[in-house]
PDB file of C-alpha atoms in Angstrom:
ATOM      1  CA  MET Z   1      -0.105   0.072  -0.166  1.00 45.00           C
ATOM      2  CA  LYS Z   2       1.458   3.138  -1.175  1.00 45.00           C
ATOM      3  CA  PRO Z   3       1.133   6.081   1.876  1.00 46.00           C
ATOM      4  CA  THR Z   4      -0.299   8.985   1.071  1.00 49.00           C
ATOM      5  CA  GLY Z   5       0.438  12.324   0.067  1.00 47.00           C
ATOM      6  CA  GLN Z   6      -0.242  13.715   4.022  1.00 44.00           C
ATOM      7  CA  LYS Z   7       2.346  11.116   5.182  1.00 42.00           C
ATOM      8  CA  VAL Z   8       5.572  11.305   2.701  1.00 42.00           C
ATOM      9  CA  GLY Z   9       4.975  15.235   3.650  1.00 43.00           C
ATOM     10  CA  PHE Z  10       5.198  14.148   7.169  1.00 42.00           C
ATOM     11  CA  VAL Z  11       7.628  11.720   6.932  1.00 42.00           C
ATOM     12  CA  ARG Z  12       9.931  14.857   4.609  1.00 45.00           C
ATOM     13  CA  MET Z  13       9.530  17.475   7.443  1.00 42.00           C
ATOM     14  CA  ILE Z  14      10.584  15.394   9.622  1.00 41.00           C
ATOM     15  CA  LYS Z  15      13.916  14.335   8.522  1.00 44.00           C
ATOM     16  CA  LYS Z  16      15.023  17.605   7.679  1.00 43.00           C
ATOM     17  CA  HIS Z  17      14.259  18.465  11.443  1.00 42.00           C
ATOM     18  CA  HIS Z  18      17.086  15.629  11.603  1.00 42.00           C
ATOM     19  CA  ARG Z  19      19.582  16.520   9.163  1.00 44.00           C
ATOM     20  CA  LEU Z  20      19.350  20.390   9.844  1.00 43.00           C
ATOM     21  CA  GLY Z  21      20.131  19.598  13.943  1.00 47.00           C
ATOM     22  CA  ALA Z  22      16.265  21.381  14.576  1.00 42.00           C
ATOM     23  CA  PRO Z  23      15.080  20.789  17.888  1.00 43.00           C
ATOM     24  CA  TRP Z  24      11.932  18.535  18.053  1.00 37.00           C
ATOM     25  CA  GLN Z  25       8.502  20.825  17.755  1.00 41.00           C
ATOM     26  CA  PRO Z  26       6.046  20.031  20.791  1.00 41.00           C
ATOM     27  CA  ALA Z  27       3.115  18.428  18.579  1.00 43.00           C
ATOM     28  CA  LEU Z  28       5.403  15.005  18.161  1.00 45.00           C
ATOM     29  CA  ASN Z  29       7.183  13.114  21.774  1.00 50.00           C
ATOM     30  CA  TYR Z  30       9.797  10.416  20.932  1.00 44.00           C
ATOM     31  CA  HIS Z  31       9.737   6.926  22.588  1.00 47.00           C
ATOM     32  CA  ALA Z  32      12.134   3.949  22.001  1.00 47.00           C
ATOM     33  CA  ASP Z  33      10.419   3.055  18.832  1.00 51.00           C
ATOM     34  CA  LYS Z  34       7.663   5.143  17.630  1.00 55.00           C
ATOM     35  CA  MET Z  35       6.909   8.168  17.899  1.00 59.00           C
ATOM     36  CA  GLU Z  36       3.393   9.144  19.216  1.00 63.00           C
ATOM     37  CA  ARG Z  37       1.768  12.353  18.225  1.00 71.00           C
ATOM     38  CA  VAL Z  38       0.493  14.532  20.979  1.00 78.00           C
ATOM     39  CA  THR Z  39      -2.340  16.400  20.473  1.00 90.00           C
ATOM     40  CA  LYS Z  40      -4.080  18.536  22.881  1.00 94.00           C
ATOM     41  CA  GLN Z  41      -6.935  15.886  23.394  1.00 95.00           C
ATOM     42  CA  ARG Z  42      -4.781  13.450  24.444  1.00 95.00           C
ATOM     43  CA  LEU Z  43      -2.752  15.610  26.361  1.00 95.00           C
ATOM     44  CA  ALA Z  44      -6.545  16.653  28.086  1.00 96.00           C
ATOM     45  CA  ILE Z  45      -6.777  13.121  29.026  1.00 97.00           C
ATOM     46  CA  ARG Z  46      -3.574  12.285  30.561  1.00 96.00           C
ATOM     47  CA  GLN Z  47      -3.443  15.588  33.034  1.00 96.00           C
ATOM     48  CA  ILE Z  48      -7.200  14.504  34.056  1.00 97.00           C
ATOM     49  CA  ILE Z  49      -6.025  11.237  34.225  1.00 97.00           C
ATOM     50  CA  LYS Z  50      -3.191  11.715  36.483  1.00 95.00           C
ATOM     51  CA  ASP Z  51      -4.479  15.165  38.336  1.00 95.00           C
ATOM     52  CA  SER Z  52      -7.802  12.507  39.300  1.00 94.00           C
ATOM     53  CA  LEU Z  53      -8.142  11.026  42.881  1.00 90.00           C
ATOM     54  CA  ARG Z  54      -9.983   7.533  41.923  1.00 94.00           C
ATOM     55  CA  PRO Z  55      -9.901   5.263  39.188  1.00 96.00           C
ATOM     56  CA  LEU Z  56     -13.101   7.546  36.218  1.00 97.00           C
ATOM     57  CA  LEU Z  57     -14.735   5.578  34.074  1.00 97.00           C
ATOM     58  CA  ALA Z  58     -13.825   7.054  29.810  1.00 98.00           C
ATOM     59  CA  GLN Z  59     -17.546   9.375  29.909  1.00 98.00           C
ATOM     60  CA  GLU Z  60     -16.152  10.848  32.824  1.00 97.00           C
ATOM     61  CA  ILE Z  61     -12.916  11.731  31.817  1.00 98.00           C
ATOM     62  CA  LEU Z  62     -14.717  13.302  28.604  1.00 98.00           C
ATOM     63  CA  GLU Z  63     -17.143  15.793  31.071  1.00 98.00           C
ATOM     64  CA  GLN Z  64     -13.984  16.944  32.580  1.00 97.00           C
ATOM     65  CA  ALA Z  65     -12.224  17.450  28.895  1.00 97.00           C
ATOM     66  CA  ARG Z  66     -14.455  18.986  27.295  1.00 97.00           C
ATOM     67  CA  PRO Z  67     -14.345  22.049  29.053  1.00 96.00           C
ATOM     68  CA  ILE Z  68     -10.226  22.148  27.707  1.00 95.00           C
ATOM     69  CA  VAL Z  69     -10.917  20.376  23.989  1.00 96.00           C
ATOM     70  CA  PRO Z  70     -15.106  20.880  23.294  1.00 96.00           C
ATOM     71  CA  ALA Z  71     -15.096  19.692  20.402  1.00 94.00           C
ATOM     72  CA  LEU Z  72     -13.664  16.241  22.347  1.00 96.00           C
ATOM     73  CA  SER Z  73     -15.745  12.829  22.026  1.00 97.00           C
ATOM     74  CA  LEU Z  74     -16.513   9.866  23.231  1.00 97.00           C
ATOM     75  CA  GLY Z  75     -14.710   7.856  20.142  1.00 97.00           C
ATOM     76  CA  THR Z  76     -11.936  10.064  20.467  1.00 97.00           C
ATOM     77  CA  VAL Z  77     -11.332   9.545  23.949  1.00 98.00           C
ATOM     78  CA  TYR Z  78     -11.631   5.581  23.555  1.00 98.00           C
ATOM     79  CA  ARG Z  79      -8.875   5.757  21.376  1.00 97.00           C
ATOM     80  CA  ASN Z  80      -6.522   7.612  22.957  1.00 97.00           C
ATOM     81  CA  LEU Z  81      -7.655   5.790  26.364  1.00 97.00           C
ATOM     82  CA  LYS Z  82      -6.568   2.324  23.392  1.00 97.00           C
ATOM     83  CA  VAL Z  83      -2.766   4.140  23.153  1.00 96.00           C
ATOM     84  CA  MET Z  84      -2.559   5.015  26.536  1.00 96.00           C
ATOM     85  CA  VAL Z  85      -3.201   1.658  27.982  1.00 97.00           C
ATOM     86  CA  GLU Z  86      -1.230  -0.120  25.476  1.00 96.00           C
ATOM     87  CA  GLU Z  87       1.675   2.204  26.339  1.00 95.00           C
ATOM     88  CA  GLY Z  88       1.674   0.896  29.853  1.00 94.00           C
ATOM     89  CA  GLU Z  89       0.794   4.591  30.502  1.00 95.00           C
ATOM     90  CA  ILE Z  90      -2.197   4.362  31.707  1.00 96.00           C
ATOM     91  CA  LYS Z  91      -3.743   0.954  33.286  1.00 95.00           C
ATOM     92  CA  PRO Z  92      -7.854  -0.747  33.300  1.00 96.00           C
ATOM     93  CA  VAL Z  93      -9.414  -0.814  36.247  1.00 94.00           C
ATOM     94  CA  PHE Z  94     -12.531  -4.166  35.701  1.00 93.00           C
ATOM     95  CA  LEU Z  95     -15.475  -4.191  37.844  1.00 91.00           C
ATOM     96  CA  PRO Z  96     -17.711  -7.089  37.439  1.00 89.00           C
ATOM     97  CA  GLY Z  97     -21.495  -5.709  34.863  1.00 90.00           C
ATOM     98  CA  GLU Z  98     -19.480  -2.280  34.664  1.00 92.00           C
ATOM     99  CA  ASN Z  99     -17.597  -0.346  32.398  1.00 95.00           C
ATOM    100  CA  PRO Z 100     -13.345  -0.143  32.802  1.00 97.00           C
ATOM    101  CA  ARG Z 101     -12.852   2.745  34.702  1.00 97.00           C
ATOM    102  CA  TYR Z 102      -8.655   4.003  33.741  1.00 97.00           C
ATOM    103  CA  GLU Z 103      -5.938   5.247  36.317  1.00 95.00           C
ATOM    104  CA  ASN Z 104      -2.168   6.435  36.115  1.00 94.00           C
ATOM    105  CA  ALA Z 105      -0.052   3.025  35.753  1.00 92.00           C
ATOM    106  CA  GLU Z 106       2.407   5.294  38.383  1.00 89.00           C
ATOM    107  CA  HIS Z 107      -0.135   3.885  41.186  1.00 83.00           C
ATOM    108  CA  HIS Z 108       1.472   1.201  44.137  1.00 86.00           C
ATOM    109  CA  HIS Z 109      -0.522  -2.061  44.713  1.00 87.00           C
ATOM    110  CA  HIS Z 110      -3.989  -0.415  45.662  1.00 90.00           C
ATOM    111  CA  HIS Z 111      -7.391  -1.627  45.535  1.00 92.00           C
ATOM    112  CA  HIS Z 112     -10.729   0.062  45.381  1.00 94.00           C
ATOM    113  CA  PHE Z 113     -13.787   1.072  47.016  1.00 95.00           C
ATOM    114  CA  GLN Z 114     -17.063   1.013  44.610  1.00 95.00           C
ATOM    115  CA  CYS Z 115     -20.465   3.224  45.967  1.00 95.00           C
ATOM    116  CA  LEU Z 116     -23.114   1.232  45.653  1.00 94.00           C
ATOM    117  CA  SER Z 117     -25.525   4.442  45.073  1.00 95.00           C
ATOM    118  CA  CYS Z 118     -23.665   7.087  42.853  1.00 94.00           C
ATOM    119  CA  ARG Z 119     -21.333   3.682  41.459  1.00 94.00           C
ATOM    120  CA  ARG Z 120     -17.998   5.335  41.467  1.00 94.00           C
ATOM    121  CA  VAL Z 121     -15.023   3.937  42.394  1.00 94.00           C
ATOM    122  CA  PHE Z 122     -12.568   5.025  45.052  1.00 94.00           C
ATOM    123  CA  ASP Z 123      -8.739   4.235  45.437  1.00 91.00           C
ATOM    124  CA  ILE Z 124      -8.858   2.218  48.907  1.00 91.00           C
ATOM    125  CA  HIS Z 125      -4.491   2.823  50.383  1.00 89.00           C
ATOM    126  CA  ALA Z 126      -3.727   0.027  51.705  1.00 87.00           C
ATOM    127  CA  CYS Z 127      -3.845  -3.873  51.483  1.00 87.00           C
ATOM    128  CA  PRO Z 128      -4.747  -5.744  53.658  1.00 87.00           C
ATOM    129  CA  GLY Z 129      -0.988  -8.071  52.633  1.00 83.00           C
ATOM    130  CA  GLU Z 130      -0.408 -11.781  52.243  1.00 83.00           C
ATOM    131  CA  LEU Z 131      -3.482 -14.163  50.716  1.00 85.00           C
ATOM    132  CA  SER Z 132      -2.918 -17.557  50.426  1.00 86.00           C
ATOM    133  CA  GLU Z 133      -3.719 -18.981  52.303  1.00 88.00           C
ATOM    134  CA  LEU Z 134      -6.753 -17.946  51.728  1.00 90.00           C
ATOM    135  CA  ALA Z 135      -6.492 -20.308  48.397  1.00 92.00           C
ATOM    136  CA  PRO Z 136      -7.334 -24.531  47.819  1.00 94.00           C
ATOM    137  CA  LYS Z 137      -5.081 -26.236  49.380  1.00 92.00           C
ATOM    138  CA  GLY Z 138      -1.918 -26.165  46.897  1.00 93.00           C
ATOM    139  CA  PHE Z 139      -2.968 -23.666  44.639  1.00 94.00           C
ATOM    140  CA  VAL Z 140      -0.643 -20.831  44.384  1.00 93.00           C
ATOM    141  CA  VAL Z 141      -1.403 -17.196  44.605  1.00 91.00           C
ATOM    142  CA  GLU Z 142       0.443 -15.188  42.373  1.00 91.00           C
ATOM    143  CA  ASP Z 143      -2.259 -11.800  42.272  1.00 87.00           C
ATOM    144  CA  HIS Z 144      -4.776 -10.012  43.728  1.00 88.00           C
ATOM    145  CA  GLU Z 145      -7.474  -7.357  43.803  1.00 88.00           C
ATOM    146  CA  LEU Z 146      -9.879  -6.225  45.790  1.00 90.00           C
ATOM    147  CA  THR Z 147     -13.313  -4.204  45.508  1.00 93.00           C
ATOM    148  CA  LEU Z 148     -15.031  -3.164  48.818  1.00 94.00           C
ATOM    149  CA  TYR Z 149     -18.473  -2.214  48.242  1.00 95.00           C
ATOM    150  CA  GLY Z 150     -20.871   0.496  50.346  1.00 95.00           C
ATOM    151  CA  ARG Z 151     -21.766   3.845  50.423  1.00 96.00           C
ATOM    152  CA  CYS Z 152     -19.418   6.678  49.421  1.00 94.00           C
ATOM    153  CA  LEU Z 153     -20.022   9.750  52.365  1.00 92.00           C
ATOM    154  CA  ASP Z 154     -20.969  11.678  50.512  1.00 91.00           C
ATOM    155  CA  CYS Z 155     -24.303   9.142  49.870  1.00 94.00           C
ATOM    156  CA  LYS Z 156     -24.224   8.053  53.062  1.00 88.00           C
ATOM    157  CA  GLN Z 157     -25.113  11.466  54.105  1.00 85.00           C
ATOM    158  CA  THR Z 158     -27.854  11.767  51.396  1.00 77.00           C
ATOM    159  CA  THR Z 159     -31.049  10.860  53.008  1.00 50.00           C
ATOM    160  CA  SER Z 160     -33.023  11.234  49.782  1.00 48.00           C
ATOM    161  CA  GLY Z 161     -33.080   8.741  46.468  1.00 47.00           C
ATOM    162  CA  ASP Z 162     -30.923  10.934  44.366  1.00 46.00           C
ATOM    163  CA  HIS Z 163     -27.602  10.793  44.711  1.00 42.00           C
ATOM    164  CA  ALA Z 164     -26.247  12.759  42.793  1.00 43.00           C
ATOM    165  CA  LEU Z 165     -22.159  12.798  41.874  1.00 43.00           C
ATOM    166  CA  ALA Z 166     -20.570  15.194  44.153  1.00 43.00           C
ATOM    167  CA  ILE Z 167     -17.344  17.137  44.074  1.00 41.00           C
ATOM    168  CA  ASN Z 168     -15.819  17.345  47.543  1.00 45.00           C
ATOM    169  CA  GLN Z 169     -15.808  13.917  48.540  1.00 48.00           C
ATOM    170  CA  ASP Z 170     -12.970  13.419  46.238  1.00 50.00           C
ATOM    171  CA  GLU Z 171     -10.627  16.031  48.716  1.00 46.00           C
ATOM    172  CA  ALA Z 172     -11.295  13.898  51.918  1.00 48.00           C
ATOM    173  CA  LEU Z 173      -9.665  10.708  50.255  1.00 50.00           C
ATOM    174  CA  LYS Z 174      -6.217  12.028  49.504  1.00 49.00           C
ATOM    175  CA  PRO Z 175      -3.831   9.861  50.999  1.00 48.00           C
TER     176      PRO Z 175
END
């Protein structure tokens, strides 16, 4: 398959920059074996995940990124999340019956709490430790994930059936 004219022009631009010893423009970021196109969408998504105190759904990322990149779509968020997971920059958090949430891959070993009312997921920066004695005899435990379920601080304090997402709770979760 022959490359399109736009890609050929792009490749020529890269080669010219290398020959001239010109500093690289911020539109591209080098990785060991490939180049990543850094867009304002990717930068916004990256920053939102980095700044978040809890794992976020793609829809939550979209809602937080829209003020920064108004034309951002859910499809673009998912495409960027896929690339970021493949590159090991972020990792998905899977809970049964739920869409994946995403968090920074630099987080140390931790567990999660899911609110049964608002469905948000929060990080728990603690671990019960060795769980191998819970496994059947002869089995070897290599890793574990633990999710606690209950009501978050905001939903616990809400007496009506309306459990709207609250912002102030994230402050209470700082380690």
